[in-house]
PDB file of C-alpha atoms and ligand atoms in Angstrom:
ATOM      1  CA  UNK A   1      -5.360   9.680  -0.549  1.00 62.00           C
ATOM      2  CA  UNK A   2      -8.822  10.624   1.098  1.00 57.00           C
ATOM      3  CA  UNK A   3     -11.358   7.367   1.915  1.00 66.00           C
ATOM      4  CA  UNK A   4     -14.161   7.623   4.449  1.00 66.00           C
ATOM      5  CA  UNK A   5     -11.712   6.789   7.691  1.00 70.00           C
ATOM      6  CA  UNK A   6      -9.657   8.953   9.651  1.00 79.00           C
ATOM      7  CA  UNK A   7      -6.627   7.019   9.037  1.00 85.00           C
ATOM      8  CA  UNK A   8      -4.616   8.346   6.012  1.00 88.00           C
ATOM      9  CA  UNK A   9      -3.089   5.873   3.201  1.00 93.00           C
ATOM     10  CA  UNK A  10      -0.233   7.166   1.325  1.00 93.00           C
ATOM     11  CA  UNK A  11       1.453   6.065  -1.779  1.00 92.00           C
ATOM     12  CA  UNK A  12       4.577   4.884  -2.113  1.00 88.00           C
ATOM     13  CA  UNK A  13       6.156   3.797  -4.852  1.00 89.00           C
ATOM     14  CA  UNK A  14       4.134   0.699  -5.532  1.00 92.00           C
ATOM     15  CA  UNK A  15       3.385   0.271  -1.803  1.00 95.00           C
ATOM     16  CA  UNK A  16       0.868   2.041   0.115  1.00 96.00           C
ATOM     17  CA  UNK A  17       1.762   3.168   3.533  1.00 96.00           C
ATOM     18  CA  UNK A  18      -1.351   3.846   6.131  1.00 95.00           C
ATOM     19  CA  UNK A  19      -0.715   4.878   9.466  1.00 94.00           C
ATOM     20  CA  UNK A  20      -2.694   3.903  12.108  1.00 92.00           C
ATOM     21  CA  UNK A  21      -2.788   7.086  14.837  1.00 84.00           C
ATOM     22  CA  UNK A  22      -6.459   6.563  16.209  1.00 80.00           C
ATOM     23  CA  UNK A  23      -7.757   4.067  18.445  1.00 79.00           C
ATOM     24  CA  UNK A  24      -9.399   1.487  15.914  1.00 80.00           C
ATOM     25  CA  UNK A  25     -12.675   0.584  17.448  1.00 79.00           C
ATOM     26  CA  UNK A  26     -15.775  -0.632  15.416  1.00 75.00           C
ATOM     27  CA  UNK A  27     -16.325   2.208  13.286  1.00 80.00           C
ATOM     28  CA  UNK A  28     -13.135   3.542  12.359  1.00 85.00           C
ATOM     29  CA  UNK A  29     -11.788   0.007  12.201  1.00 85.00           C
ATOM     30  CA  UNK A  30     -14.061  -1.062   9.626  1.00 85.00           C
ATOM     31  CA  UNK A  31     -13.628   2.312   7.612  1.00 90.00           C
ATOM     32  CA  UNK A  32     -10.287   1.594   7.739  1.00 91.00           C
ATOM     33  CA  UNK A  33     -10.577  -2.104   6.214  1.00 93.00           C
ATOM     34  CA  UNK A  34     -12.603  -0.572   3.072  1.00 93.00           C
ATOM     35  CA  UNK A  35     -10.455   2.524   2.743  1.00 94.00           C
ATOM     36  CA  UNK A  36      -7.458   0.385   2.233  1.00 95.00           C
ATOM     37  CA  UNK A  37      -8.958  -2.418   0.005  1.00 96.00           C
ATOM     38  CA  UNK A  38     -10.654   0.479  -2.315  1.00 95.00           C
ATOM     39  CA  UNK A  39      -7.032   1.954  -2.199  1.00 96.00           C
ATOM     40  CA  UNK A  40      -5.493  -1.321  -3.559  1.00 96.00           C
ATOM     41  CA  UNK A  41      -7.887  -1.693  -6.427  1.00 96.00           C
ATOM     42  CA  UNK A  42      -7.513   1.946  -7.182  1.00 95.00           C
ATOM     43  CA  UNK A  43      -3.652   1.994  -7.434  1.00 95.00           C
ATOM     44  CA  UNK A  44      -2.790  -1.601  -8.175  1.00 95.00           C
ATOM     45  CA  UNK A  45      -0.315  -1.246  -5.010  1.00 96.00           C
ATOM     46  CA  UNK A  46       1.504  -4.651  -4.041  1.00 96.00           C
ATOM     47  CA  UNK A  47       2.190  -3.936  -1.263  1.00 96.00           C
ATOM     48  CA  UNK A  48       0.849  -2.533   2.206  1.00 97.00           C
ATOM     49  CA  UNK A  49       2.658  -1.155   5.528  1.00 97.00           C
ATOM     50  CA  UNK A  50       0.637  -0.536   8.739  1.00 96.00           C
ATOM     51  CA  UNK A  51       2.483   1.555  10.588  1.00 96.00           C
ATOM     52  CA  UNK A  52       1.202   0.984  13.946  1.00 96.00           C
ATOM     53  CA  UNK A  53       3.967   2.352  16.133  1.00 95.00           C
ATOM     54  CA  UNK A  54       0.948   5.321  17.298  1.00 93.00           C
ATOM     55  CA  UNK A  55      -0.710   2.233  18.933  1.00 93.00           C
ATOM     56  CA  UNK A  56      -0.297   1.936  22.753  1.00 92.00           C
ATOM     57  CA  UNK A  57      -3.094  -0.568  23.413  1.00 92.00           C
ATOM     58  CA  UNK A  58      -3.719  -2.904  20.958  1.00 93.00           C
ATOM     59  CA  UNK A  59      -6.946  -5.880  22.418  1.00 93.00           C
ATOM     60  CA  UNK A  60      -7.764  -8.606  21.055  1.00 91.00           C
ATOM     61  CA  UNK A  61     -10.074  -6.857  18.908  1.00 90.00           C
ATOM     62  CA  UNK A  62      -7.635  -4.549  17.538  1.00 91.00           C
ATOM     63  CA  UNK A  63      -5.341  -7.196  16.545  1.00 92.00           C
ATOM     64  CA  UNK A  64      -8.225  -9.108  14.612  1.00 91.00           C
ATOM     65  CA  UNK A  65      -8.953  -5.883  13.071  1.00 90.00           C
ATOM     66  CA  UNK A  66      -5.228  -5.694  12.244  1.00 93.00           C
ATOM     67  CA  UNK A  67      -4.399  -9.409  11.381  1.00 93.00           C
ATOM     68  CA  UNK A  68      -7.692  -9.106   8.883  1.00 93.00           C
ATOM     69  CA  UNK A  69      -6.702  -6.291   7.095  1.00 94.00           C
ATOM     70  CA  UNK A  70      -3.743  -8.102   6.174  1.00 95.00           C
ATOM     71  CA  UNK A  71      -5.678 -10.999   5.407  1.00 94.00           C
ATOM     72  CA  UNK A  72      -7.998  -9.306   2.859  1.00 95.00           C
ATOM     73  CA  UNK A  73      -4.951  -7.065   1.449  1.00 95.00           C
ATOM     74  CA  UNK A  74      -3.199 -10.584   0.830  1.00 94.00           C
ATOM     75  CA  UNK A  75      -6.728 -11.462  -1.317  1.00 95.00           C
ATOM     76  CA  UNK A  76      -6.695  -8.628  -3.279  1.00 96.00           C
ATOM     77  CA  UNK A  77      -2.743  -9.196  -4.440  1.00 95.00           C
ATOM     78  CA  UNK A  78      -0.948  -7.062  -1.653  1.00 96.00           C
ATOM     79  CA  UNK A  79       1.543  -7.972   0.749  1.00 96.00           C
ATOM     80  CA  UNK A  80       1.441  -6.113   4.550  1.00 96.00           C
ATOM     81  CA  UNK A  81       3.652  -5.700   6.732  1.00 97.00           C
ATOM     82  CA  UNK A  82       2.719  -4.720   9.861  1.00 97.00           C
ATOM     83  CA  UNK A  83       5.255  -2.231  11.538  1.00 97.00           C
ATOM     84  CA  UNK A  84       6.925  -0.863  14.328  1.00 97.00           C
ATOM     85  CA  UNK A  85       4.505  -2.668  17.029  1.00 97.00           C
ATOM     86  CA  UNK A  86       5.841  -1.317  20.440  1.00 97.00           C
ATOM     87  CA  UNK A  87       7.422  -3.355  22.828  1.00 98.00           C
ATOM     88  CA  UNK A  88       5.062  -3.329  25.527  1.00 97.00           C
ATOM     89  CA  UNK A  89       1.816  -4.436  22.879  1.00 97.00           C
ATOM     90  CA  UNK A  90       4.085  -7.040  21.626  1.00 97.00           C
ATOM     91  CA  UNK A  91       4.607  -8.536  25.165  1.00 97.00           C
ATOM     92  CA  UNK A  92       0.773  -7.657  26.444  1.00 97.00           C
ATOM     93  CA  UNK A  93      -0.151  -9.739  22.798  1.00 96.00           C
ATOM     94  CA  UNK A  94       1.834 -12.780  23.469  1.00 95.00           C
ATOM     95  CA  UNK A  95       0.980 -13.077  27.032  1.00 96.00           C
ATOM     96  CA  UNK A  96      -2.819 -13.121  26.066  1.00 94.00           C
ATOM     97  CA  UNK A  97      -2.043 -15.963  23.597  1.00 92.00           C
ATOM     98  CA  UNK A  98      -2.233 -13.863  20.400  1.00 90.00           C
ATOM     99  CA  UNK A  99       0.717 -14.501  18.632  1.00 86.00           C
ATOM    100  CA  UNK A 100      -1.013 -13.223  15.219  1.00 86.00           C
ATOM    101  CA  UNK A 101       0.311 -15.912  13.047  1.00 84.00           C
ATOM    102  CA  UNK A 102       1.072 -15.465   9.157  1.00 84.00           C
ATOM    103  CA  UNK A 103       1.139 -11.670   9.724  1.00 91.00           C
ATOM    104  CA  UNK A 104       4.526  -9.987   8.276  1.00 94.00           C
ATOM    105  CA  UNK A 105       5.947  -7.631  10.831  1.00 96.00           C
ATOM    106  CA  UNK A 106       8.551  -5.282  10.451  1.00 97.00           C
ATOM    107  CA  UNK A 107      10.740  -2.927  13.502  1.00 97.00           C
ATOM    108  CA  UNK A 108       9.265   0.304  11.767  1.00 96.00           C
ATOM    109  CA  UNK A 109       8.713   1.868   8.049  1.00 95.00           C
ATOM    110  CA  UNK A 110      12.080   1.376   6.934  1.00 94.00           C
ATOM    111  CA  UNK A 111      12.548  -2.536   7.065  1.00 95.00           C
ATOM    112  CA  UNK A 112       9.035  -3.051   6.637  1.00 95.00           C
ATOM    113  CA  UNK A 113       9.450  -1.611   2.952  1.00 93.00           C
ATOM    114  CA  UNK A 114      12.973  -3.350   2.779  1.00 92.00           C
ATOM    115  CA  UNK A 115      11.454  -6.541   3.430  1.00 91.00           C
ATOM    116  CA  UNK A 116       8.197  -6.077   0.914  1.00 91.00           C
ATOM    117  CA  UNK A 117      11.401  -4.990  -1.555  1.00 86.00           C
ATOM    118  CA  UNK A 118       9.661  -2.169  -2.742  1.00 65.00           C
ATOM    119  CA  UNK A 119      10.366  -0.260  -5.705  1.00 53.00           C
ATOM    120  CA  UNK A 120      10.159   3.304  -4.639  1.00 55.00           C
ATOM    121  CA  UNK A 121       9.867   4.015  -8.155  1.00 51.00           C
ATOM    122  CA  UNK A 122       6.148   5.220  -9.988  1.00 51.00           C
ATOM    123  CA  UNK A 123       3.754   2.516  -9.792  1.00 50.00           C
ATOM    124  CA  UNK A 124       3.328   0.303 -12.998  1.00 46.00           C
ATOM    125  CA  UNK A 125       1.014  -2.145 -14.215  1.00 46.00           C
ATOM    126  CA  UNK A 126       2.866  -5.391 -13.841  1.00 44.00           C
ATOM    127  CA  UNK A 127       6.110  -4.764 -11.752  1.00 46.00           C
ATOM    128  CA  UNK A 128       9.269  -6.192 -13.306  1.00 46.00           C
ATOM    129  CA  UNK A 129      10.040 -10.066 -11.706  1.00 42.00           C
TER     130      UNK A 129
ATOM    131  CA  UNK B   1      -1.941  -4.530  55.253  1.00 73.00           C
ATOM    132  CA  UNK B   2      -4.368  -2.107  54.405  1.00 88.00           C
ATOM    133  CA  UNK B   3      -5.904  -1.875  51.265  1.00 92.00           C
ATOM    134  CA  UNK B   4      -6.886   1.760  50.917  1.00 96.00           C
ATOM    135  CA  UNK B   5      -9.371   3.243  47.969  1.00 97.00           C
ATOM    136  CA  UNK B   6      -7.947   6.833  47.061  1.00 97.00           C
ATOM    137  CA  UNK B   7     -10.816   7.069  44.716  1.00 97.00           C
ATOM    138  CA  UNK B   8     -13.580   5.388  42.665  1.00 98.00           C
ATOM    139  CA  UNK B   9     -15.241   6.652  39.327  1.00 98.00           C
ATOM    140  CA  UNK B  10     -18.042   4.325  37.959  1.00 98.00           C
ATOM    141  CA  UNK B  11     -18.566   4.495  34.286  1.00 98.00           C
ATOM    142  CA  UNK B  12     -21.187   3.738  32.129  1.00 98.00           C
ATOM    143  CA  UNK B  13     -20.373   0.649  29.112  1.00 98.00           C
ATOM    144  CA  UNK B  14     -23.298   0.670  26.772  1.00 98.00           C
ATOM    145  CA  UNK B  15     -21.717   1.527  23.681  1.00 95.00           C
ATOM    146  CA  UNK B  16     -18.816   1.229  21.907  1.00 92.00           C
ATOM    147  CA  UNK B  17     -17.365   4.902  22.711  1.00 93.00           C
ATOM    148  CA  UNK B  18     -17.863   3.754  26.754  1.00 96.00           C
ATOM    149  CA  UNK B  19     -15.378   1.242  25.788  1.00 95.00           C
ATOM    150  CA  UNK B  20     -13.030   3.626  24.352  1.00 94.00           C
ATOM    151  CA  UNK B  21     -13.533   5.718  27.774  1.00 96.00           C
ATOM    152  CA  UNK B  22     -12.881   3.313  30.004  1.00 97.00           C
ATOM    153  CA  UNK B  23      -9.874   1.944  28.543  1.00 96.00           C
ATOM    154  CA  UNK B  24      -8.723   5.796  27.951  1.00 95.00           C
ATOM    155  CA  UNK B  25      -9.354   6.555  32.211  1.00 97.00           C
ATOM    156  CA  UNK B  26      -7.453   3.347  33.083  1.00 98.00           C
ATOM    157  CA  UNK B  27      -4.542   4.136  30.700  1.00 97.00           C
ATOM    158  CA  UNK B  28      -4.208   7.782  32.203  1.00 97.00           C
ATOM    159  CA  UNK B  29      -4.906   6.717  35.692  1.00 98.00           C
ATOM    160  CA  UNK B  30      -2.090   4.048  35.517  1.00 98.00           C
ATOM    161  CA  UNK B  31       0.704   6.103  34.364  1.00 97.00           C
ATOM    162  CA  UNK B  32      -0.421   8.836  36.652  1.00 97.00           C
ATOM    163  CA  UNK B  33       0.753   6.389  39.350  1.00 96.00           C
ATOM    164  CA  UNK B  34       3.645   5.941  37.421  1.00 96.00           C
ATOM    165  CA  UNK B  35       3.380   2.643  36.730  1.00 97.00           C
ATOM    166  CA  UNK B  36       5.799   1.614  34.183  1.00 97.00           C
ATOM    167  CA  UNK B  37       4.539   1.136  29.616  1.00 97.00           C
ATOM    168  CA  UNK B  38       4.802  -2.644  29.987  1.00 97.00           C
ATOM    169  CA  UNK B  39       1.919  -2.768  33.342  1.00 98.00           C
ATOM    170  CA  UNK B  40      -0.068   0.033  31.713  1.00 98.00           C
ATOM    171  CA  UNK B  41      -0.670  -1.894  28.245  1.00 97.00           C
ATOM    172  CA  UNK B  42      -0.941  -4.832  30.284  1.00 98.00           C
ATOM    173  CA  UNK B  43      -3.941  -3.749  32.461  1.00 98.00           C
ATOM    174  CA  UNK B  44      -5.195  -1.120  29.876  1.00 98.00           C
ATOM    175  CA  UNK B  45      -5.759  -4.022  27.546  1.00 97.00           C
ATOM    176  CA  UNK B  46      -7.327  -6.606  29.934  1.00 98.00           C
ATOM    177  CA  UNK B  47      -9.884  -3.933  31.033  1.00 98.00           C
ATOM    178  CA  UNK B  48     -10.482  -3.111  26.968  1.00 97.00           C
ATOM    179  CA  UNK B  49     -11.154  -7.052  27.162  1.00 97.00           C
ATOM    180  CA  UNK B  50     -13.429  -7.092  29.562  1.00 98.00           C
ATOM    181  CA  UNK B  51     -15.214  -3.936  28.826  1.00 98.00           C
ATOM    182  CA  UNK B  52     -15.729  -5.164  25.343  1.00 96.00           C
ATOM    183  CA  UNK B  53     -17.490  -8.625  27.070  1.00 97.00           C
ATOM    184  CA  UNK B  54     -19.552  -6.857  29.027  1.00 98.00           C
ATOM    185  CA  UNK B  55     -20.840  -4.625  26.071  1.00 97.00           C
ATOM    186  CA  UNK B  56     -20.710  -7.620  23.704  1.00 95.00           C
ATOM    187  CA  UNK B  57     -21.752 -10.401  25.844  1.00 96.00           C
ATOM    188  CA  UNK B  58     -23.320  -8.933  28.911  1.00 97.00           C
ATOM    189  CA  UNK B  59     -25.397  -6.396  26.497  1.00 96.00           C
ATOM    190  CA  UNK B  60     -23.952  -3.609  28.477  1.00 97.00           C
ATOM    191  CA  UNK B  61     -23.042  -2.731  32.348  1.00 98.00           C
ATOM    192  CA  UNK B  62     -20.710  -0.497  34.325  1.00 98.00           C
ATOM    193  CA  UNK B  63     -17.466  -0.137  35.367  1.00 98.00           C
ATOM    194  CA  UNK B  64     -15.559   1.010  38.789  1.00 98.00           C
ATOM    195  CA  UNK B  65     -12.334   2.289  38.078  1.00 98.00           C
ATOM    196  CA  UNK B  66     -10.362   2.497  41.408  1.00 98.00           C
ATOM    197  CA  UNK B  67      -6.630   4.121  42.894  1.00 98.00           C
ATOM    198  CA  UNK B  68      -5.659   1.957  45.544  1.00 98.00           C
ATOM    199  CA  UNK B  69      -2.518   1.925  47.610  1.00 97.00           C
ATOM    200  CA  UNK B  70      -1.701  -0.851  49.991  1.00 95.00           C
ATOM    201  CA  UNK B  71       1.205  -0.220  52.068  1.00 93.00           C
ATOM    202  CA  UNK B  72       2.454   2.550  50.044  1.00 92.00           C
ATOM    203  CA  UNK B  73       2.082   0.385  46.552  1.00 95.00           C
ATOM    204  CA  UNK B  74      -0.295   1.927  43.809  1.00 97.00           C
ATOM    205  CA  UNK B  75      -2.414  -0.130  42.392  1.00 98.00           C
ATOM    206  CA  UNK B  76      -5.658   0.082  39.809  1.00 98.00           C
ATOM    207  CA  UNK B  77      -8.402  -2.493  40.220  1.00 98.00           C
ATOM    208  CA  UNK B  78     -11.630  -2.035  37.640  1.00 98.00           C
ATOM    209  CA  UNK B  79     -14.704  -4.354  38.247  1.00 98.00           C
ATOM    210  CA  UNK B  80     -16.824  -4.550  35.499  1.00 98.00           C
ATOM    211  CA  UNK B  81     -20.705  -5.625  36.056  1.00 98.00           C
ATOM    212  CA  UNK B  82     -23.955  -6.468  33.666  1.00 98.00           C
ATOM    213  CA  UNK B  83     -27.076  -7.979  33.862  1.00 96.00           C
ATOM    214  CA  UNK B  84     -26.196  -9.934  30.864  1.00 97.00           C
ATOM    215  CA  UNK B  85     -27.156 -13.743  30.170  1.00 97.00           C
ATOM    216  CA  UNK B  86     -24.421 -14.598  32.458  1.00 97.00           C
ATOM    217  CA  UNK B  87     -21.556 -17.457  31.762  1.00 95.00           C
ATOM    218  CA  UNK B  88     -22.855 -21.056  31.974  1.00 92.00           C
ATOM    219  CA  UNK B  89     -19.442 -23.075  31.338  1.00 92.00           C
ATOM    220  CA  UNK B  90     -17.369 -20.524  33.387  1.00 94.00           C
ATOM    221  CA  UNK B  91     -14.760 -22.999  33.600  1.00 93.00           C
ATOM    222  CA  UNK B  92     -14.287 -23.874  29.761  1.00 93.00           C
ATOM    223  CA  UNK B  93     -14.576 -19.675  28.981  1.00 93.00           C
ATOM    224  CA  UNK B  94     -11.645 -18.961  31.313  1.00 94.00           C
ATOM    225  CA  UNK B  95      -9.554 -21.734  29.677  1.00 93.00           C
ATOM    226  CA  UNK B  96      -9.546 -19.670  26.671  1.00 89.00           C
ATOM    227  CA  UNK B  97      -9.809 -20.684  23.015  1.00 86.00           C
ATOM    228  CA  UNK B  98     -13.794 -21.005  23.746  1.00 85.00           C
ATOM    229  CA  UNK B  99     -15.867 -18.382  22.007  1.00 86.00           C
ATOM    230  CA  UNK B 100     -19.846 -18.336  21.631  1.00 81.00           C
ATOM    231  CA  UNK B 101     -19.172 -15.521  19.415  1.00 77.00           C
ATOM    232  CA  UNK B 102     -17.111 -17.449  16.523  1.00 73.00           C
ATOM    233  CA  UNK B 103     -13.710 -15.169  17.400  1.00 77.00           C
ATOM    234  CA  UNK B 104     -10.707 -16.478  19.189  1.00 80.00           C
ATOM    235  CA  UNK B 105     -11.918 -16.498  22.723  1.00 88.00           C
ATOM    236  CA  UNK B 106      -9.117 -15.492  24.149  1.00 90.00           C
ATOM    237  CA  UNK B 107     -10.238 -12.203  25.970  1.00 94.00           C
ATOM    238  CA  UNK B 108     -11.083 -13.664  29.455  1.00 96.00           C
ATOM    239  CA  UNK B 109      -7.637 -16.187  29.550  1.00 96.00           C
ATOM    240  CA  UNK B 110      -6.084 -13.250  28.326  1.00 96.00           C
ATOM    241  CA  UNK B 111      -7.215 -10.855  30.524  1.00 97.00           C
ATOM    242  CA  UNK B 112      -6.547 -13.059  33.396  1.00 97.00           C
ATOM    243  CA  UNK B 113      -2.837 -13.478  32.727  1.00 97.00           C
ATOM    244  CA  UNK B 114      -2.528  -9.586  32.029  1.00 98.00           C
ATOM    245  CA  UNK B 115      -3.115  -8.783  35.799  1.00 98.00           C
ATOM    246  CA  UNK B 116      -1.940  -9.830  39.405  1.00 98.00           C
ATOM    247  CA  UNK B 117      -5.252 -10.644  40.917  1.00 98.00           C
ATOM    248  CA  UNK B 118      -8.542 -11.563  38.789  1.00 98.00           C
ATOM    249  CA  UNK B 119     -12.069 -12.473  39.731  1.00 98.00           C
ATOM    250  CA  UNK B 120     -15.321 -13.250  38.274  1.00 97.00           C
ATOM    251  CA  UNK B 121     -18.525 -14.390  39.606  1.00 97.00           C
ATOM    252  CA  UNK B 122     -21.316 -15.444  36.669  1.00 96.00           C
ATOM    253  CA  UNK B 123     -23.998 -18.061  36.281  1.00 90.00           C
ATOM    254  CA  UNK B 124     -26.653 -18.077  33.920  1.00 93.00           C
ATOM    255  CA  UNK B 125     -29.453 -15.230  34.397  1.00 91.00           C
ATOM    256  CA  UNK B 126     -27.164 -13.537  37.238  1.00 92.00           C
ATOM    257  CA  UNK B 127     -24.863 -11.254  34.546  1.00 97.00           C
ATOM    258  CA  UNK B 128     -21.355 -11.439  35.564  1.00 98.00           C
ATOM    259  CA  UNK B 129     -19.121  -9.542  37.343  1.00 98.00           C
ATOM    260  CA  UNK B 130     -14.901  -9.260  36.759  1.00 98.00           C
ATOM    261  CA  UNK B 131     -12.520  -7.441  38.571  1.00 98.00           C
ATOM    262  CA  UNK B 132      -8.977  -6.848  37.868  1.00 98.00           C
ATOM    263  CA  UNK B 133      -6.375  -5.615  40.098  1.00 98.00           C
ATOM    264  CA  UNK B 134      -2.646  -4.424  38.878  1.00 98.00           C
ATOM    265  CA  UNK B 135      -0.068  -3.107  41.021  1.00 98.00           C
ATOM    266  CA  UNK B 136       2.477  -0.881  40.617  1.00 96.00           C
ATOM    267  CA  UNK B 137       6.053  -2.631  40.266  1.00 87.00           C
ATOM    268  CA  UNK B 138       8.255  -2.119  43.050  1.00 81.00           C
ATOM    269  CA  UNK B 139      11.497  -2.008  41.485  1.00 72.00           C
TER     270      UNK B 139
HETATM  271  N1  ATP C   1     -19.815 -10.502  30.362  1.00 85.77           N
HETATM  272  C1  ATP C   1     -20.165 -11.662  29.783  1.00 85.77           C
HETATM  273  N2  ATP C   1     -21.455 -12.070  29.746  1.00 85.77           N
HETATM  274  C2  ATP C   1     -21.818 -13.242  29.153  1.00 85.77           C
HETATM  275  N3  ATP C   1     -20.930 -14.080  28.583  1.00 85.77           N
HETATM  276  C3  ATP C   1     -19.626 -13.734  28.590  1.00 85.77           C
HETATM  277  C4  ATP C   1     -19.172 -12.514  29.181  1.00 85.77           C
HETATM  278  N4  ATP C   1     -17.829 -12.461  29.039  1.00 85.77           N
HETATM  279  C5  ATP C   1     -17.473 -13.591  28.384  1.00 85.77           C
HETATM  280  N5  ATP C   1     -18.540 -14.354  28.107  1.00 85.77           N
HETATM  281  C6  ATP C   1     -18.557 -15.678  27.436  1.00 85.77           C
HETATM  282  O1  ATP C   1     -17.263 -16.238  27.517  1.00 85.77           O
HETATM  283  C7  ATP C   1     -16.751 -16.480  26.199  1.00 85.77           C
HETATM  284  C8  ATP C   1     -15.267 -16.239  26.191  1.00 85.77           C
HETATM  285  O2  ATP C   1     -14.993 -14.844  26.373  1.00 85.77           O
HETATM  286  P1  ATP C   1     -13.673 -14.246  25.719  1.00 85.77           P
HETATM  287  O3  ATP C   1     -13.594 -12.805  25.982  1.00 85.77           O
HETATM  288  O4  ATP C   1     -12.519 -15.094  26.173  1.00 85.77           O
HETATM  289  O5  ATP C   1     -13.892 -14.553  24.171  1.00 85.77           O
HETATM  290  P2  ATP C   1     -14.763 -13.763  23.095  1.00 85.77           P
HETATM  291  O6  ATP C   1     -15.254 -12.472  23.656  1.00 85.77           O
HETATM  292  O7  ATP C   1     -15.798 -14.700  22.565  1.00 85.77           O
HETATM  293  O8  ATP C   1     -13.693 -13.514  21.968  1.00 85.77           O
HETATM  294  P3  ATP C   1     -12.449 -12.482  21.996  1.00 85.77           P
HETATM  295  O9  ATP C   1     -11.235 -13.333  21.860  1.00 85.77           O
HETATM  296  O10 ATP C   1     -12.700 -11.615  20.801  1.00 85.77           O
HETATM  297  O11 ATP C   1     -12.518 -11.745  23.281  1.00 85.77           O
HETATM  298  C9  ATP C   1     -17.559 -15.582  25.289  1.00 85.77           C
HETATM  299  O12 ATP C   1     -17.625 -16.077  23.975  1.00 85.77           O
HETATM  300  C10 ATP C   1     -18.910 -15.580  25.962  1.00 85.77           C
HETATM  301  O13 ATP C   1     -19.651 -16.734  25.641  1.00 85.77           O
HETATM  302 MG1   MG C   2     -13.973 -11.124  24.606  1.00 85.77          MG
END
């Protein structure tokens, strides 16, 4: 899936999967934001992982960008799950007092799909309950 | 102890890419000393904090990146300077949670607990000026 950003969305099932492998400052961060949204509305995905286990320095601003995404994802009708956070951006987070509450986090890929219970299976319009 | 400068690079911040620099240079520098992933997020991301403030706040400024080794010990210190509008509640902005820009306001606090010694002079219509200094652990 091709948007505007340098950060590629794949589909999965009924989840899409974008992997975050640049640094996300303003630009690419907010290409990011609309590249993902337009992919939700364009697949009907209910899900979203952020696989942000490329990240070695995530700021304040990068989490905001991060805990926003989430946030707007969440809007449109998808879940996110933010995964595979390293262990030294999860301490460097906490310490600075951002503790990015009411975002869903997963170790990596794998649980983060287990815990959106994703159908791997082709995307349809209203998923079975 | 002697405090000893084993170099000194002073970088532009005027736009968002200088921010990106800066952070990148103090990232390499600190694991070129070897210091360990938990020290170089920590001071990689309280210089991204303070780089962003001075672009953001201070409308732009420079940094000094510098090596130092005291007594053998590696260490990075950055001091980051504008000519900005400067801090008027100093006080309240390093208790954190204060923000004239309507986001957390956690970048300064944050910052502050991220590194072993911090500093920051700033008054209104003198800019400010930060430094950070994070050594190497020793075992
Ligand atoms: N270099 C600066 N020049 C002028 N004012 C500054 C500077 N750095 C910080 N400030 C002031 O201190 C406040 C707190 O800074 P801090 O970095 O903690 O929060 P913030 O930048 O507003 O938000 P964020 O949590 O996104 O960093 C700022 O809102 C701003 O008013
Ligand atoms: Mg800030």
């Amino acid at each position: 899936m091709k948007g505007q950003g340098s950060i590629p969305i794949l589909r999965v099932g009924s989840t899409l999967l974008a992997t975050v492998h640049v640094e996300l400052y303003d630009t690419v961060a907010e290409a990011f934001q609309q590249d993902v949204l337009l992919a939700i509305e364009r697949t009907g995905a209910v899900g979203l992982i952020v696989d942000i286990s490329g990240l070695e320095t995530v700021d304040s601003y990068v989490a905001r960008v991060l805990a926003d995404t989430g946030r707007m994802a969440r809007l449109m009708g998808a879940d996110t799950v933010l995964c595979g956070m390293r262990p030294e951006v999860a301490a460097t987070l906490i310490r600075m007092g951002y503790a990015m509450e009411g975002v869903k986090t997963a170790l990596n890929v794998d649980d983060g799909l287990a815990r959106l219970g994703a159908s791997t299976g082709p995307l349809g319009k209203g998923r079975p309950a | 102890m002697s405090r000893e400068v084993l170099s000194s690079v002073v970088m532009p911040i005027a736009g968002e890419d200088d921010v990106v620099l800066v952070r990148r240079r103090v990232r390499d520098l600190a694991q070129a000393q070897g210091f360990d992933a938990f020290a170089t997020a920590a001071v990689t991301t309280a210089a991204s904090e303070l780089a962003r403030n001075a672009l953001v706040h201070g409308k732009g400024g420079r940094a000094t990146v510098r090596e130092l080794n005291e007594d053998g010990r590696a260490g990075l210190s950055i001091q980051f300077q504008d000519q900005g509008p400067g801090i008027a509640d100093l006080e309240r902005a390093l208790a954190g949670g204060y923000s004239t820009a309507r986001s957390l306001g956690l970048g300064l606090s944050g910052a502050r607990r991220l590194v072993d010694e911090f500093d920051i002079d700033s008054a209104p219509g003198r800019g400010t000026m930060a430094s950070i200094t994070k050594w190497k652990r020793l075992y």
